[in-house]
CSV table of C-alpha atoms in Angstrom, one decimal:
chain,number,residue,atom,x,y,z
A,1,MET,CA,-33.4,171.3,-21.4
A,2,SER,CA,-34.9,174.7,-21.3
A,3,LEU,CA,-32.8,177.9,-21.3
A,4,THR,CA,-34.1,178.7,-17.8
A,5,GLY,CA,-32.7,175.3,-16.7
A,6,ALA,CA,-29.3,176.2,-18.0
A,7,PHE,CA,-29.3,179.5,-16.2
A,8,ASN,CA,-30.4,177.8,-12.9
A,9,THR,CA,-27.6,175.3,-13.2
A,10,SER,CA,-25.1,178.0,-13.7
A,11,VAL,CA,-26.4,180.1,-10.9
A,12,ALA,CA,-26.3,177.1,-8.6
A,13,GLY,CA,-22.7,176.6,-9.4
A,14,LEU,CA,-21.8,180.3,-8.9
A,15,TYR,CA,-23.7,180.3,-5.5
A,16,ALA,CA,-21.9,177.1,-4.4
A,17,TYR,CA,-18.4,178.5,-5.3
A,18,SER,CA,-19.4,181.8,-3.6
A,19,GLU,CA,-20.1,179.9,-0.4
A,20,ALA,CA,-16.7,178.2,-0.7
A,21,MET,CA,-14.9,181.4,-1.2
A,22,SER,CA,-16.7,182.9,1.8
A,23,THR,CA,-15.5,180.0,4.0
A,24,ILE,CA,-12.0,180.5,2.8
A,25,SER,CA,-12.2,184.2,3.4
A,26,GLN,CA,-13.4,183.6,6.9
A,27,ASN,CA,-10.7,181.1,7.7
A,28,ILE,CA,-8.0,183.5,6.5
A,29,ALA,CA,-9.5,186.4,8.4
A,30,ASN,CA,-9.4,184.4,11.7
A,31,GLN,CA,-6.0,182.8,11.2
A,32,ARG,CA,-4.7,184.7,14.3
A,33,THR,CA,-7.9,184.4,16.4
A,34,PRO,CA,-7.6,182.4,19.6
A,35,GLY,CA,-9.9,179.4,19.7
A,36,TYR,CA,-11.1,179.7,16.1
A,37,LYS,CA,-12.1,176.5,14.4
A,38,ARG,CA,-11.8,176.4,10.7
A,39,VAL,CA,-14.8,175.8,8.3
A,40,GLU,CA,-14.5,173.5,5.3
A,41,THR,CA,-16.6,173.3,2.2
A,42,ASP,CA,-17.7,170.1,0.2
A,43,PHE,CA,-19.8,170.1,-2.9
A,44,ALA,CA,-22.9,167.9,-3.5
A,45,THR,CA,-24.8,167.2,-6.7
A,46,VAL,CA,-28.4,168.6,-6.9
A,47,LEU,CA,-30.3,166.2,-9.1
A,48,GLY,CA,-32.9,167.4,-11.6
A,49,GLY,CA,-35.4,165.1,-13.4
A,50,VAL,CA,-33.2,162.1,-14.4
A,51,ASP,CA,-36.0,159.8,-15.4
A,52,ILE,CA,-38.1,162.0,-17.6
A,53,ASN,CA,-37.7,163.2,-21.2
A,54,PRO,CA,-36.5,165.8,-21.9
A,55,HIS,CA,-33.8,165.7,-19.1
A,56,GLU,CA,-34.0,168.4,-16.5
A,57,PRO,CA,-30.6,169.5,-15.3
A,58,GLY,CA,-29.6,169.7,-11.7
A,59,GLY,CA,-26.7,171.6,-10.2
A,60,VAL,CA,-24.4,171.8,-7.3
A,61,ARG,CA,-24.7,173.0,-3.7
A,62,ALA,CA,-22.1,173.9,-1.0
A,63,LEU,CA,-22.0,171.9,2.2
A,64,THR,CA,-20.1,173.6,5.0
A,65,LYS,CA,-18.8,171.9,8.1
A,66,GLN,CA,-16.7,173.1,11.0
A,67,ILE,CA,-13.7,171.2,12.2
A,68,VAL,CA,-13.9,171.6,16.0
A,69,ASP,CA,-12.0,168.4,17.0
A,70,VAL,CA,-8.7,169.4,15.5
A,71,GLN,CA,-6.4,171.3,17.9
A,72,GLY,CA,-4.8,174.6,16.8
A,73,THR,CA,-1.2,175.8,17.6
A,74,ILE,CA,-0.5,176.7,21.2
A,75,GLU,CA,1.3,180.0,21.6
A,76,THR,CA,2.9,181.6,24.7
A,77,THR,CA,1.4,185.0,25.7
A,78,GLY,CA,3.1,185.6,29.1
A,79,ARG,CA,-0.3,186.7,30.6
A,80,ALA,CA,-0.8,184.9,33.9
A,81,PHE,CA,-4.4,183.8,33.4
A,82,ASP,CA,-4.3,182.8,29.7
A,83,LEU,CA,-5.0,179.1,29.3
A,84,ALA,CA,-4.6,176.6,26.4
A,85,ILE,CA,-6.0,173.1,26.3
A,86,ASN,CA,-3.5,170.5,25.1
A,87,GLY,CA,-5.8,167.5,24.2
A,88,GLN,CA,-9.6,167.1,24.3
A,89,GLY,CA,-12.3,169.2,25.7
A,90,MET,CA,-13.5,172.8,25.9
A,91,PHE,CA,-13.6,175.5,28.6
A,92,VAL,CA,-17.0,176.0,30.3
A,93,TYR,CA,-18.4,179.5,30.5
A,94,SER,CA,-21.6,180.7,32.1
A,95,SER,CA,-23.8,183.8,32.1
A,96,THR,CA,-24.0,183.6,35.9
A,97,ARG,CA,-21.6,182.9,38.7
A,98,THR,CA,-23.2,179.5,39.3
A,99,GLY,CA,-23.8,176.6,36.9
A,100,SER,CA,-27.5,177.6,36.8
A,101,GLY,CA,-26.9,180.0,34.0
A,102,ASP,CA,-26.7,179.4,30.2
A,103,LEU,CA,-23.5,177.5,29.5
A,104,THR,CA,-21.3,177.9,26.5
A,105,TYR,CA,-18.2,176.1,25.5
A,106,SER,CA,-14.9,177.3,23.8
A,107,ARG,CA,-11.3,176.5,23.2
A,108,ALA,CA,-10.5,180.3,23.5
A,109,GLY,CA,-8.5,180.8,26.7
A,110,ASN,CA,-7.6,184.4,26.4
A,111,MET,CA,-9.0,185.3,29.7
A,112,ALA,CA,-10.6,188.6,30.5
A,113,LYS,CA,-11.6,190.0,33.9
A,114,VAL,CA,-15.3,190.0,34.5
A,115,VAL,CA,-16.4,192.4,37.2
A,116,PRO,CA,-20.1,192.0,38.2
A,117,ASP,CA,-22.1,195.1,39.1
A,118,ASP,CA,-23.4,193.6,42.4
A,119,ILE,CA,-20.1,193.1,44.2
A,120,ASN,CA,-17.1,195.2,44.9
A,121,ASN,CA,-13.9,193.1,44.2
A,122,THR,CA,-11.5,192.5,41.5
A,123,GLY,CA,-13.7,190.3,39.5
A,124,PHE,CA,-13.7,186.8,38.1
A,125,LEU,CA,-11.9,185.0,35.2
A,126,GLY,CA,-13.9,185.0,32.0
A,127,ASN,CA,-14.1,185.5,28.3
A,128,GLU,CA,-14.4,188.8,26.3
A,129,SER,CA,-18.1,188.2,26.0
A,130,GLY,CA,-18.5,188.8,29.7
A,131,GLU,CA,-19.1,185.1,30.7
A,132,TYR,CA,-17.5,183.5,33.7
A,133,LEU,CA,-14.9,180.7,33.5
A,134,MET,CA,-16.5,177.8,35.5
A,135,GLY,CA,-14.9,175.2,37.8
A,136,TRP,CA,-15.3,173.4,41.1
A,137,GLN,CA,-14.4,174.9,44.5
A,138,ALA,CA,-12.3,173.0,47.1
A,139,ASP,CA,-13.6,172.4,50.5
A,140,GLN,CA,-11.7,173.3,53.7
A,141,ASN,CA,-9.6,170.2,53.3
A,142,GLY,CA,-8.6,170.9,49.7
A,143,ASN,CA,-11.0,168.2,48.3
A,144,PHE,CA,-13.3,168.7,45.3
A,145,ASN,CA,-16.8,167.6,44.9
A,146,TYR,CA,-16.9,166.9,41.2
A,147,GLY,CA,-20.4,166.8,39.7
A,148,ASP,CA,-22.8,168.1,37.1
A,149,ALA,CA,-23.4,171.8,36.1
A,150,SER,CA,-25.1,172.5,39.3
A,151,THR,CA,-21.9,172.3,41.4
A,152,LEU,CA,-20.0,174.7,39.1
A,153,VAL,CA,-18.9,178.1,40.3
A,154,ALA,CA,-17.1,181.1,38.8
A,155,ILE,CA,-13.4,181.3,39.5
A,156,PRO,CA,-12.3,184.6,41.1
A,157,ALA,CA,-9.4,186.5,39.5
A,158,THR,CA,-8.0,186.9,43.0
A,159,SER,CA,-8.7,185.9,46.6
A,160,GLU,CA,-9.9,188.2,49.4
A,161,ASP,CA,-9.5,185.4,51.9
A,162,PRO,CA,-6.3,184.9,53.9
A,163,PHE,CA,-4.9,181.5,54.6
A,164,PRO,CA,-6.5,180.6,58.0
A,165,GLY,CA,-3.5,178.6,59.2
A,166,LEU,CA,-2.9,175.0,59.7
A,167,GLY,CA,-2.6,173.5,63.1
A,168,THR,CA,0.4,171.3,63.9
A,169,THR,CA,-0.5,167.6,63.9
A,170,THR,CA,3.0,165.9,63.9
A,171,ALA,CA,6.5,167.0,64.8
A,172,THR,CA,9.9,165.4,64.9
A,173,LEU,CA,12.7,166.3,67.3
A,174,SER,CA,16.3,165.0,67.1
A,175,ALA,CA,18.6,165.6,70.1
A,176,VAL,CA,21.3,164.0,72.3
A,177,LEU,CA,21.1,163.9,76.1
A,178,PRO,CA,24.4,163.8,78.0
A,179,ALA,CA,25.1,160.3,79.4
A,180,SER,CA,27.3,161.9,82.1
A,181,GLY,CA,25.2,165.0,82.6
A,182,THR,CA,22.0,165.7,84.6
A,183,SER,CA,19.9,168.1,82.5
A,184,GLY,CA,19.0,169.4,79.1
A,185,ALA,CA,16.7,172.1,77.7
A,186,THR,CA,15.3,173.5,74.4
A,187,GLN,CA,12.3,175.2,72.9
A,188,ILE,CA,10.0,174.0,70.1
A,189,LEU,CA,7.5,175.9,68.0
A,190,TYR,CA,4.0,174.6,66.9
A,191,TYR,CA,0.9,176.1,65.4
A,192,ASP,CA,-2.5,175.9,67.2
A,193,SER,CA,-5.8,175.3,65.4
A,194,ALA,CA,-6.1,179.0,64.6
A,195,GLY,CA,-2.7,179.1,62.8
A,196,ALA,CA,-1.1,181.1,65.6
A,197,ALA,CA,2.5,180.2,66.5
A,198,GLN,CA,3.1,178.9,70.1
A,199,THR,CA,6.3,178.0,71.9
A,200,LEU,CA,7.0,175.2,74.4
A,201,ASN,CA,9.8,174.7,76.8
A,202,LEU,CA,11.2,171.1,77.0
A,203,ASN,CA,13.3,170.4,80.1
A,204,TRP,CA,14.9,167.0,80.8
A,205,THR,CA,16.1,166.1,84.3
A,206,LYS,CA,18.1,162.9,85.0
A,207,THR,CA,16.4,160.9,87.7
A,208,GLY,CA,18.3,157.7,87.6
A,209,ALA,CA,20.7,155.5,85.5
A,210,ASN,CA,19.6,155.9,81.9
A,211,VAL,CA,16.2,157.5,83.1
A,212,TRP,CA,15.1,161.0,82.3
A,213,GLN,CA,12.1,163.2,83.3
A,214,LEU,CA,10.8,165.4,80.5
A,215,ASP,CA,8.7,168.3,81.6
A,216,VAL,CA,6.9,170.4,79.0
A,217,THR,CA,5.7,173.9,79.9
A,218,ASP,CA,4.5,176.9,78.0
A,219,LEU,CA,6.3,180.2,78.0
A,220,ASN,CA,4.9,181.2,81.3
A,221,GLY,CA,6.1,178.0,83.0
A,222,ALA,CA,2.6,176.5,83.2
A,223,PRO,CA,2.8,172.6,82.9
A,224,VAL,CA,1.6,171.1,79.7
A,225,ALA,CA,2.8,167.5,79.9
A,226,SER,CA,5.3,165.2,81.6
A,227,PHE,CA,7.1,162.0,80.4
A,228,THR,CA,9.6,159.5,81.5
A,229,GLN,CA,12.2,158.5,78.9
A,230,THR,CA,14.6,155.6,79.3
A,231,PHE,CA,17.6,154.4,77.4
A,232,ASP,CA,19.7,151.2,77.2
A,233,GLY,CA,23.4,150.9,77.9
A,234,LEU,CA,24.2,152.0,74.3
A,235,GLY,CA,22.3,155.2,74.6
A,236,ASN,CA,19.3,154.0,72.5
A,237,LEU,CA,15.7,155.0,73.4
A,238,THR,CA,13.8,152.2,75.0
A,239,SER,CA,10.7,154.1,76.0
A,240,ALA,CA,7.8,155.4,73.8
A,241,ASP,CA,9.1,157.0,70.6
A,242,THR,CA,6.1,159.3,70.2
A,243,LEU,CA,4.6,161.6,72.7
A,244,THR,CA,1.3,163.4,72.6
A,245,ILE,CA,1.6,167.0,73.6
A,246,GLY,CA,-1.7,168.8,73.5
A,247,SER,CA,-3.1,168.7,69.9
A,248,PHE,CA,0.0,167.2,68.2
A,249,THR,CA,2.3,164.2,68.3
A,250,LEU,CA,6.0,164.6,68.8
A,251,ASP,CA,8.3,161.9,67.4
A,252,VAL,CA,11.3,161.5,69.7
A,253,SER,CA,12.7,158.3,68.1
A,254,ASN,CA,15.8,160.3,67.2
A,255,ILE,CA,16.7,161.3,70.7
A,256,SER,CA,19.6,159.3,72.2
A,257,GLN,CA,22.0,159.4,75.2
A,258,PHE,CA,25.7,160.0,74.7
A,259,GLY,CA,28.6,162.0,75.7
A,260,THR,CA,28.8,164.9,78.1
A,261,THR,CA,26.8,167.7,76.5
A,262,PHE,CA,23.2,168.2,75.6
A,263,PHE,CA,22.9,168.8,71.8
A,264,ARG,CA,19.7,169.6,69.9
A,265,ASN,CA,19.8,168.7,66.2
A,266,ASP,CA,16.8,168.9,63.8
A,267,TYR,CA,13.2,169.9,64.6
A,268,GLN,CA,10.4,169.8,62.0
A,269,GLN,CA,6.5,170.2,62.3
A,270,ASP,CA,3.8,170.3,59.8
A,271,GLY,CA,1.7,173.3,60.8
A,272,LEU,CA,1.5,176.6,58.9
A,273,ALA,CA,0.9,180.1,60.1
A,274,GLN,CA,-1.9,182.4,58.9
A,275,GLY,CA,-1.0,184.3,55.8
A,276,GLU,CA,-2.3,186.8,53.2
A,277,PHE,CA,-3.0,185.8,49.7
A,278,ILE,CA,-0.2,186.5,47.2
A,279,ARG,CA,-1.1,184.9,43.9
A,280,TYR,CA,-2.6,182.1,42.0
A,281,ASN,CA,-1.0,179.2,40.1
A,282,ILE,CA,-2.8,177.0,37.7
A,283,SER,CA,-1.4,173.5,37.2
A,284,GLU,CA,-1.5,171.2,34.3
A,285,ASP,CA,-4.4,169.2,35.8
A,286,GLY,CA,-6.5,172.4,36.1
A,287,LYS,CA,-6.2,173.0,39.8
A,288,VAL,CA,-6.0,176.6,40.9
A,289,TYR,CA,-3.5,176.9,43.8
A,290,GLY,CA,-3.4,179.8,46.2
A,291,PHE,CA,0.1,181.0,47.4
A,292,PHE,CA,0.1,182.7,50.8
A,293,SER,CA,2.7,184.9,52.7
A,294,SER,CA,3.1,182.2,55.3
A,295,GLY,CA,4.5,179.8,52.6
A,296,ALA,CA,1.2,177.8,52.5
A,297,VAL,CA,0.1,176.5,49.1
A,298,LYS,CA,-3.6,175.5,49.1
A,299,PRO,CA,-5.8,174.1,46.2
A,300,LEU,CA,-8.8,176.5,45.8
A,301,TYR,CA,-10.5,175.7,42.5
A,302,GLN,CA,-10.6,173.2,39.7
A,303,VAL,CA,-11.0,174.3,36.1
A,304,ALA,CA,-13.8,172.2,34.4
A,305,LEU,CA,-13.6,170.9,30.8
A,306,ALA,CA,-16.5,169.7,28.7
A,307,THR,CA,-16.4,166.9,26.1
A,308,PHE,CA,-19.0,165.9,23.5
A,309,ALA,CA,-19.8,162.8,21.5
A,310,ASN,CA,-19.5,164.8,18.3
A,311,PRO,CA,-18.0,168.2,18.8
A,312,ASN,CA,-18.1,169.0,15.1
A,313,TYR,CA,-21.8,169.4,15.3
A,314,LEU,CA,-21.9,171.9,18.1
A,315,GLN,CA,-23.8,175.1,17.2
A,316,GLU,CA,-21.5,178.0,16.7
A,317,LEU,CA,-22.0,181.4,18.4
A,318,PRO,CA,-20.1,184.7,18.0
A,319,ALA,CA,-16.7,185.0,19.7
A,320,ASN,CA,-15.7,181.4,19.0
A,321,ARG,CA,-18.2,180.0,21.5
A,322,TYR,CA,-20.5,177.0,21.1
A,323,VAL,CA,-23.6,175.5,22.5
A,324,THR,CA,-24.9,171.9,22.3
A,325,SER,CA,-27.1,170.5,19.6
A,326,ASP,CA,-29.1,167.4,19.0
A,327,ARG,CA,-26.2,166.1,16.8
A,328,SER,CA,-23.3,167.1,19.2
A,329,GLY,CA,-24.8,165.4,22.2
A,330,PRO,CA,-24.8,166.8,25.7
A,331,ALA,CA,-21.7,168.0,27.5
A,332,THR,CA,-19.8,165.7,29.8
A,333,LEU,CA,-18.0,167.7,32.5
A,334,ARG,CA,-14.5,166.5,33.4
A,335,GLN,CA,-11.3,167.7,35.0
A,336,PRO,CA,-8.0,167.7,33.0
A,337,GLY,CA,-5.6,164.8,33.5
A,338,ASP,CA,-5.3,161.0,32.9
A,339,ASP,CA,-4.0,161.5,29.4
A,340,PHE,CA,-7.3,163.2,28.4
A,341,ALA,CA,-6.1,166.8,28.4
A,342,SER,CA,-3.7,169.1,30.2
A,343,LEU,CA,-3.7,172.9,30.5
A,344,VAL,CA,-0.8,175.1,29.4
A,345,THR,CA,-0.6,178.4,31.4
A,346,GLU,CA,0.3,181.8,30.0
A,347,SER,CA,-0.7,180.5,26.6
A,348,VAL,CA,-3.5,180.4,24.2
A,349,GLU,CA,-4.7,178.0,21.4
A,350,MET,CA,-4.7,179.8,18.1
A,351,SER,CA,-6.8,179.0,15.0
A,352,ASN,CA,-6.6,175.4,13.6
A,353,PHE,CA,-6.5,176.8,10.0
A,354,ASP,CA,-3.2,176.6,8.2
A,355,LEU,CA,-3.0,179.0,5.3
A,356,ALA,CA,-0.6,176.6,3.5
A,357,ASP,CA,-3.4,174.1,3.3
A,358,GLY,CA,-5.8,176.7,2.0
């Protein structure tokens, strides 16, 4: 072995251990960094000439690998839009407000507000690199069209749209008509297709033994509908137990005939009034619900997560972001749930490096 070979072996060792110290330093420096994934170092022999004489020495080299598939500690922040993933997957971020932009992936859920230059509103949820958090938007019925990246959209930080209202489709009335009386009256409320409250007058007139005429009018007295209701000798309803009034169905199965006084009990209907947006709430399954002043709660967006065949081979970018590589495999877009992952609100996932483990 030449003197030069001895120096080369020593230098290789110094360089390898320098690489190991660098990864340890990086891990320690990022111990409190949300979404950071630790880097580990292994050592591998570098062979020299083993079948020649004289023997040529080899050395050692450092092999670094990132540990992406191990979850870090989840800590509460109290910030409304911070999110942590409990389970598999990564958040999906894009450089544009649609899935057509460059996509990056991260476990960092410390959300920032991204305000584009071309619109004037309060911005979108995103990361500190200015990328948009991506998800799927609900249709008018609150359903989601899950798909590939082409169906992704950015999730606004607030909503400029009021709740449009929900027309009444079913209602239930409970009341008692007087067996020895001749009339009864009450009012009920329903919401039309525009979410506007409407009032109807219900007037019963006894027309025979156990027979009543129900006339439904609007507040101006204009006729809306008319029905005949009949009862048996025990006061139980024997005619139809549902009545169609305009755009909704009224369940009257709890109307009976007893006593001497008209009595209205309970009335319920499924419509909702128009309302202004108040706030968001993000559920464990990643659905972003809008809460409105009318009391309406409506699903608006679904946070998307991405999984990979081998996440430890994702290509790392600054700010704890990743892109796919040949070894990681492509991203599979999913929604949280089904024991795959859940979201923890007002929280972030911290580094998966434990100083005690070195």
